Short mmCIF file of C-alpha atoms in Angstrom, two decimals:
data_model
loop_
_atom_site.label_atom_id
_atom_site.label_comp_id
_atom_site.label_asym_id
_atom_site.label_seq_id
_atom_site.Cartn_x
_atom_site.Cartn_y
_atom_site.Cartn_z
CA UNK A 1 4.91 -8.09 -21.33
CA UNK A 2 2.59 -6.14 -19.42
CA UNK A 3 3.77 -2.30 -18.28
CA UNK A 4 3.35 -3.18 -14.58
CA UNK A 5 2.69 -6.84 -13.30
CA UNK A 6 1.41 -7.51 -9.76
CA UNK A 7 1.98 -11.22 -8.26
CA UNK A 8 -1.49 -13.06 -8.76
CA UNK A 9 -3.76 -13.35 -5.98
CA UNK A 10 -5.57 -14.19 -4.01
CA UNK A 11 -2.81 -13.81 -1.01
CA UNK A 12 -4.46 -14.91 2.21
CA UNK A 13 -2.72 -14.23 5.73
CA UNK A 14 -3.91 -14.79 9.09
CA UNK A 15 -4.28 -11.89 11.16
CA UNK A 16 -1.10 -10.74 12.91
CA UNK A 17 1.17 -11.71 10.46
CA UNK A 18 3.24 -9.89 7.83
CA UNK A 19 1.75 -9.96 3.85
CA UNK A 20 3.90 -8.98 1.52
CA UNK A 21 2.56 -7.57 -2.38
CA UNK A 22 5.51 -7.62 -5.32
CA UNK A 23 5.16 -5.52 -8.32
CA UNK A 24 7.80 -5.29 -11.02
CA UNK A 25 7.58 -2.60 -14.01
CA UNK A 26 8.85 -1.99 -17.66
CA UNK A 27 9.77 0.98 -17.72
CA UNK A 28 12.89 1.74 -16.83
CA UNK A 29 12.28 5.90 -16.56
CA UNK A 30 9.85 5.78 -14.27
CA UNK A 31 9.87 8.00 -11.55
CA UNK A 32 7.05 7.96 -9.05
CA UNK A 33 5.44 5.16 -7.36
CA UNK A 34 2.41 4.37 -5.55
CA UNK A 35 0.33 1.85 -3.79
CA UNK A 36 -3.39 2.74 -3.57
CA UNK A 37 -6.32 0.24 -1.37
CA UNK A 38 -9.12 -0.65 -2.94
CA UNK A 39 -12.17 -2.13 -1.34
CA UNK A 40 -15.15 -3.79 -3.11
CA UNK A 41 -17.38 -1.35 -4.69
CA UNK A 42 -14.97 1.88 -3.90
CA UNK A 43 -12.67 3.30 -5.47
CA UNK A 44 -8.88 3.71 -4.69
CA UNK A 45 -7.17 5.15 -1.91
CA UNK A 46 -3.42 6.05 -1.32
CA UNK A 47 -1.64 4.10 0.96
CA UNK A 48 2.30 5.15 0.17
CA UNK A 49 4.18 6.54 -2.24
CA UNK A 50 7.86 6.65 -2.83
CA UNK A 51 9.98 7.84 -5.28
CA UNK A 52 13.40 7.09 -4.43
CA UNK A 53 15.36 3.57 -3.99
CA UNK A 54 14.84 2.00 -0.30
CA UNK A 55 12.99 1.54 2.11
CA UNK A 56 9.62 4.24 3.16
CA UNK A 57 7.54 3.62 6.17
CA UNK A 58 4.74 4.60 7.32
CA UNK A 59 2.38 2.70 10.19
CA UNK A 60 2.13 -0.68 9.69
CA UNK A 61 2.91 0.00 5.79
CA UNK A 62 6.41 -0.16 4.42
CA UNK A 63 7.31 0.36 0.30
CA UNK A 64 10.34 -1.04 -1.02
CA UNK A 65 11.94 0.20 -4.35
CA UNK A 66 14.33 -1.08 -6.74
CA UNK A 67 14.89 0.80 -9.36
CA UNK A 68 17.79 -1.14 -11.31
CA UNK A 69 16.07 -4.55 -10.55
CA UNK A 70 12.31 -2.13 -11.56
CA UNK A 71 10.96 -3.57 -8.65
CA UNK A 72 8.47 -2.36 -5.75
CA UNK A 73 6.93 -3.83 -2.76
CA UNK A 74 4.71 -3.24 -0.47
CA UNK A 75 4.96 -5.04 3.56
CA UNK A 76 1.93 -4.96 5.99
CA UNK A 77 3.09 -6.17 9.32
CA UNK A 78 0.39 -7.03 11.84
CA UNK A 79 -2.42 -7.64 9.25
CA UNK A 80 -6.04 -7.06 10.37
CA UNK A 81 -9.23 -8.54 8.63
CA UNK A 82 -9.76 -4.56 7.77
CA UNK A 83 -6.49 -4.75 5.82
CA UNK A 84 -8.59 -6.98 3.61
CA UNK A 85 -8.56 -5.20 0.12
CA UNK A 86 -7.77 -5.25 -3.64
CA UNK A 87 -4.04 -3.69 -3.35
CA UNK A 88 -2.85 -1.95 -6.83
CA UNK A 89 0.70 -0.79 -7.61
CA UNK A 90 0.76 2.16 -9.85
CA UNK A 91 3.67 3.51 -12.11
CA UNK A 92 4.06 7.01 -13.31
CA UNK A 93 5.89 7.87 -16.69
CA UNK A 94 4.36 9.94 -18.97
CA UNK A 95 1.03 8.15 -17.44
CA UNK A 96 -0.04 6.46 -14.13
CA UNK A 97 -0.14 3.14 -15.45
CA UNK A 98 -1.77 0.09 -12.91
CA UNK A 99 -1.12 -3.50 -12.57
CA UNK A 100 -4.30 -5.57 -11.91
CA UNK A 101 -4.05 -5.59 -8.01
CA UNK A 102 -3.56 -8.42 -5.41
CA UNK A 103 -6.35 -9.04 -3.52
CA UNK A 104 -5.24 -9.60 0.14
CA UNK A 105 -7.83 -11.31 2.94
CA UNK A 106 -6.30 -11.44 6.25
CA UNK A 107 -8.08 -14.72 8.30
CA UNK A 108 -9.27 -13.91 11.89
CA UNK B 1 -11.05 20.02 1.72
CA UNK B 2 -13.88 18.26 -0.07
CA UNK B 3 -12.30 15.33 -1.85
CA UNK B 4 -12.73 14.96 -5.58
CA UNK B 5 -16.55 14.52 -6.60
CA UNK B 6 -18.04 12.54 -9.66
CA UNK B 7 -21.44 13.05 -10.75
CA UNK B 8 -23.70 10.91 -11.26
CA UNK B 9 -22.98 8.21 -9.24
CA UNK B 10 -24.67 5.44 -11.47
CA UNK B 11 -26.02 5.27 -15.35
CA UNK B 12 -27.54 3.25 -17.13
CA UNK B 13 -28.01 3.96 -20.92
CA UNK B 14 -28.82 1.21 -23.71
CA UNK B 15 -26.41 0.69 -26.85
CA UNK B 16 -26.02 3.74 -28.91
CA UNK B 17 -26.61 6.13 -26.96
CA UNK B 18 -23.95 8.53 -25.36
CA UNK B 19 -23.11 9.80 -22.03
CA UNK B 20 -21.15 12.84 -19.93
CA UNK B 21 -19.78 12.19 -16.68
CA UNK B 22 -18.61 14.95 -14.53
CA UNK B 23 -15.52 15.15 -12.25
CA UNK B 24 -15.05 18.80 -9.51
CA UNK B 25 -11.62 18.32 -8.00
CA UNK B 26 -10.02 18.83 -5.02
CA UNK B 27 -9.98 22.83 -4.55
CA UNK B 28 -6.64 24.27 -5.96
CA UNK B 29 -5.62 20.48 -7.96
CA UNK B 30 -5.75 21.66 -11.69
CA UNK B 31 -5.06 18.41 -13.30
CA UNK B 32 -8.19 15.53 -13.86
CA UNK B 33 -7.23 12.24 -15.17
CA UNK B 34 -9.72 9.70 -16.01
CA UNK B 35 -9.74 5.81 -15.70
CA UNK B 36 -11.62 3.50 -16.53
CA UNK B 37 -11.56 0.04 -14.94
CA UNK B 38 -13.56 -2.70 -15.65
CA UNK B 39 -12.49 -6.79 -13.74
CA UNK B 40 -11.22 -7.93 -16.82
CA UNK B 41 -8.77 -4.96 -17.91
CA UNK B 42 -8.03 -3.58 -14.80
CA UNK B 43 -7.82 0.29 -14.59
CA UNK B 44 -7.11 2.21 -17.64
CA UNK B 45 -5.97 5.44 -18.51
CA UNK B 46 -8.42 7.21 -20.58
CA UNK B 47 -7.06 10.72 -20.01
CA UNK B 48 -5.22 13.39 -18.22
CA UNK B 49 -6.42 17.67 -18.37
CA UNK B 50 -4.12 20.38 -17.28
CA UNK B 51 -5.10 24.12 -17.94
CA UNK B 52 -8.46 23.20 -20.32
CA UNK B 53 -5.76 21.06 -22.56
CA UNK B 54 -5.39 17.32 -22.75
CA UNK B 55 -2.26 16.43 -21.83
CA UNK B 56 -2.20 12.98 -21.94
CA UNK B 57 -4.05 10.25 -23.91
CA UNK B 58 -4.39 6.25 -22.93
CA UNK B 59 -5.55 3.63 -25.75
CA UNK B 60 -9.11 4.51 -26.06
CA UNK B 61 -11.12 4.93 -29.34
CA UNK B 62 -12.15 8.70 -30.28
CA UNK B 63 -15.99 7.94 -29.15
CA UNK B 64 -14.49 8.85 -25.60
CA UNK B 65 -13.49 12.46 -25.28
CA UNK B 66 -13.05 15.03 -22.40
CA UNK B 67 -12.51 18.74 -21.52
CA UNK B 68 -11.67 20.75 -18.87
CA UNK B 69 -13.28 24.11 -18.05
CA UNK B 70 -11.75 27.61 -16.61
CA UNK B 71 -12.14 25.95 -12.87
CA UNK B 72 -10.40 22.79 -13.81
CA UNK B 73 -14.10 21.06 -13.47
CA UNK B 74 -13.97 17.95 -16.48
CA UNK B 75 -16.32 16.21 -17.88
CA UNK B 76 -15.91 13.01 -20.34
CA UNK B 77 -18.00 11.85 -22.74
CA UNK B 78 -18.42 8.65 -24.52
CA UNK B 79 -20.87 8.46 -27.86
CA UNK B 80 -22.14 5.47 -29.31
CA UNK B 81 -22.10 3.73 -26.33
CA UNK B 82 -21.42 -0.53 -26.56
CA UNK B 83 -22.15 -3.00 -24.28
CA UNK B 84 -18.40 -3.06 -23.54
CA UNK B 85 -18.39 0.27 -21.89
CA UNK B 86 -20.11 -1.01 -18.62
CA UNK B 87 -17.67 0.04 -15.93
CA UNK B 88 -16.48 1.95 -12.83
CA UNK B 89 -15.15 5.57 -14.49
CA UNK B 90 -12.58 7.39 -12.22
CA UNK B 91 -11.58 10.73 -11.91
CA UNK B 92 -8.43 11.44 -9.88
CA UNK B 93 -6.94 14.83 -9.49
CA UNK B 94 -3.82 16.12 -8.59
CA UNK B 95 -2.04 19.45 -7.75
CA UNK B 96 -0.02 20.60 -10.94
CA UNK B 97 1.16 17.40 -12.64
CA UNK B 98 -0.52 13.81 -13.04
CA UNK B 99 3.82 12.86 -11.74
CA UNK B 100 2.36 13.71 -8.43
CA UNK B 101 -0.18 12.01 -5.62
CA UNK B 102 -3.67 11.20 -7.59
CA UNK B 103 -6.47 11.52 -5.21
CA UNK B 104 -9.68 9.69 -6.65
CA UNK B 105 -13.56 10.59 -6.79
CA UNK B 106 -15.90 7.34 -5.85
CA UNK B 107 -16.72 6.98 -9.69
CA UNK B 108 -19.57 7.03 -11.61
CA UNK B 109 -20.58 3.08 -12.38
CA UNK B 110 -21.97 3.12 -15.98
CA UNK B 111 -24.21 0.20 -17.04
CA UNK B 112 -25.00 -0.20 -20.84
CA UNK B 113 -27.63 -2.33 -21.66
#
């Protein structure tokens, strides 16, 4: 089982509507949490990160975590074509550990 | 604040040979990681510096090393390059401890022919 599994892509949305990116992780003393953006040919960005169960927003961005089910989402309502991106989910133990990212294209 | 910088920006060596890459991080972050991330593995950690020590190691063979210097600057190298080493290395820094936000460097794209 891999450390930190990301639900296969592609995911394609049309623009406007809500696209929604699962990750679920293995280790259960993990504390921190992050979703990073990556677009073709650059390198990560932050988008969130959240560190306790529930619910964080931010924008258009909202991360979910569940720690007893080790599960964390990420929801972007109102997608836009620039939302289109490689999305990765990163765990922190001892490590940041990644899954191998959704990639997201949001249709005009 | 300048964001993290990686120099240089592209390589190409042949088989054999080795290479350094350079990471300068955010002013004040003290700790570098380094990733490596290539389409089929995804991104890796290679390894983490805090205070000119390495403080954390991924699953990399010994032909890739690192160190940090007195202005938490890093630099990796990797000797005897393969073919398998073409990929995108990242350097992320963060303030005190890898727990926190990483901020990443655009990467330095390393092509071994």
């Amino acid at each position: 089982q891999k450390e930190v599994e990301q639900n296969s892509g592609p995911l394609s949305v049309p623009e406007g509507a809500i696209a929604s990116l699962n990750c679920t992780y293995s280790d259960r003393g993990s504390q921190s949490f992050f979703w990073y953006r990556q677009y073709s040919g650059k390198s990560p960005e932050l988008i969130m990160s959240i560190y306790s169960n529930g619910d964080k927003e931010d924008g258009r961005f909202t991360a979910q975590l569940n720690k007893a089910s080790q599960y964390v989402s990420l929801l972007i309502r109102d997608s836009q074509p620039s939302d289109s991106a490689t999305y990765l989910c990163a765990v922190q133990g001892g490590k940041l550990i990644f899954g191998q990212g959704t990639e997201l294209s949001v249709k005009p | 604040k300048a964001g993290v910088t990686q120099t240089p920006r592209y390589l190409i060596k042949t088989r054999g040979q080795q290479v350094t890459l350079s990471c300068s991080p955010i002013s004040g972050h003290r700790s570098v990681s380094w990733y490596q991330q290539t389409p089929g593995q995804g991104l890796q950690f290679l390894f983490e510096y805090f205070s000119e020590t390495q403080r954390n190691k991924g699953n990399f063979p010994g032909r890739f090393s690192g160190r940090q210097f007195s202005n938490s600057r890093s630099e990796m190298n990797v000797s005897t390059l393969e073919l398998g080493d073409s990929a995108l290395y990242l350097c992320a820094s963060s303030l005190e401890d890898s727990q926190e936000t990483q901020y990443f460097g655009p990467g330095t794209r390393l092509l071994v022919l």
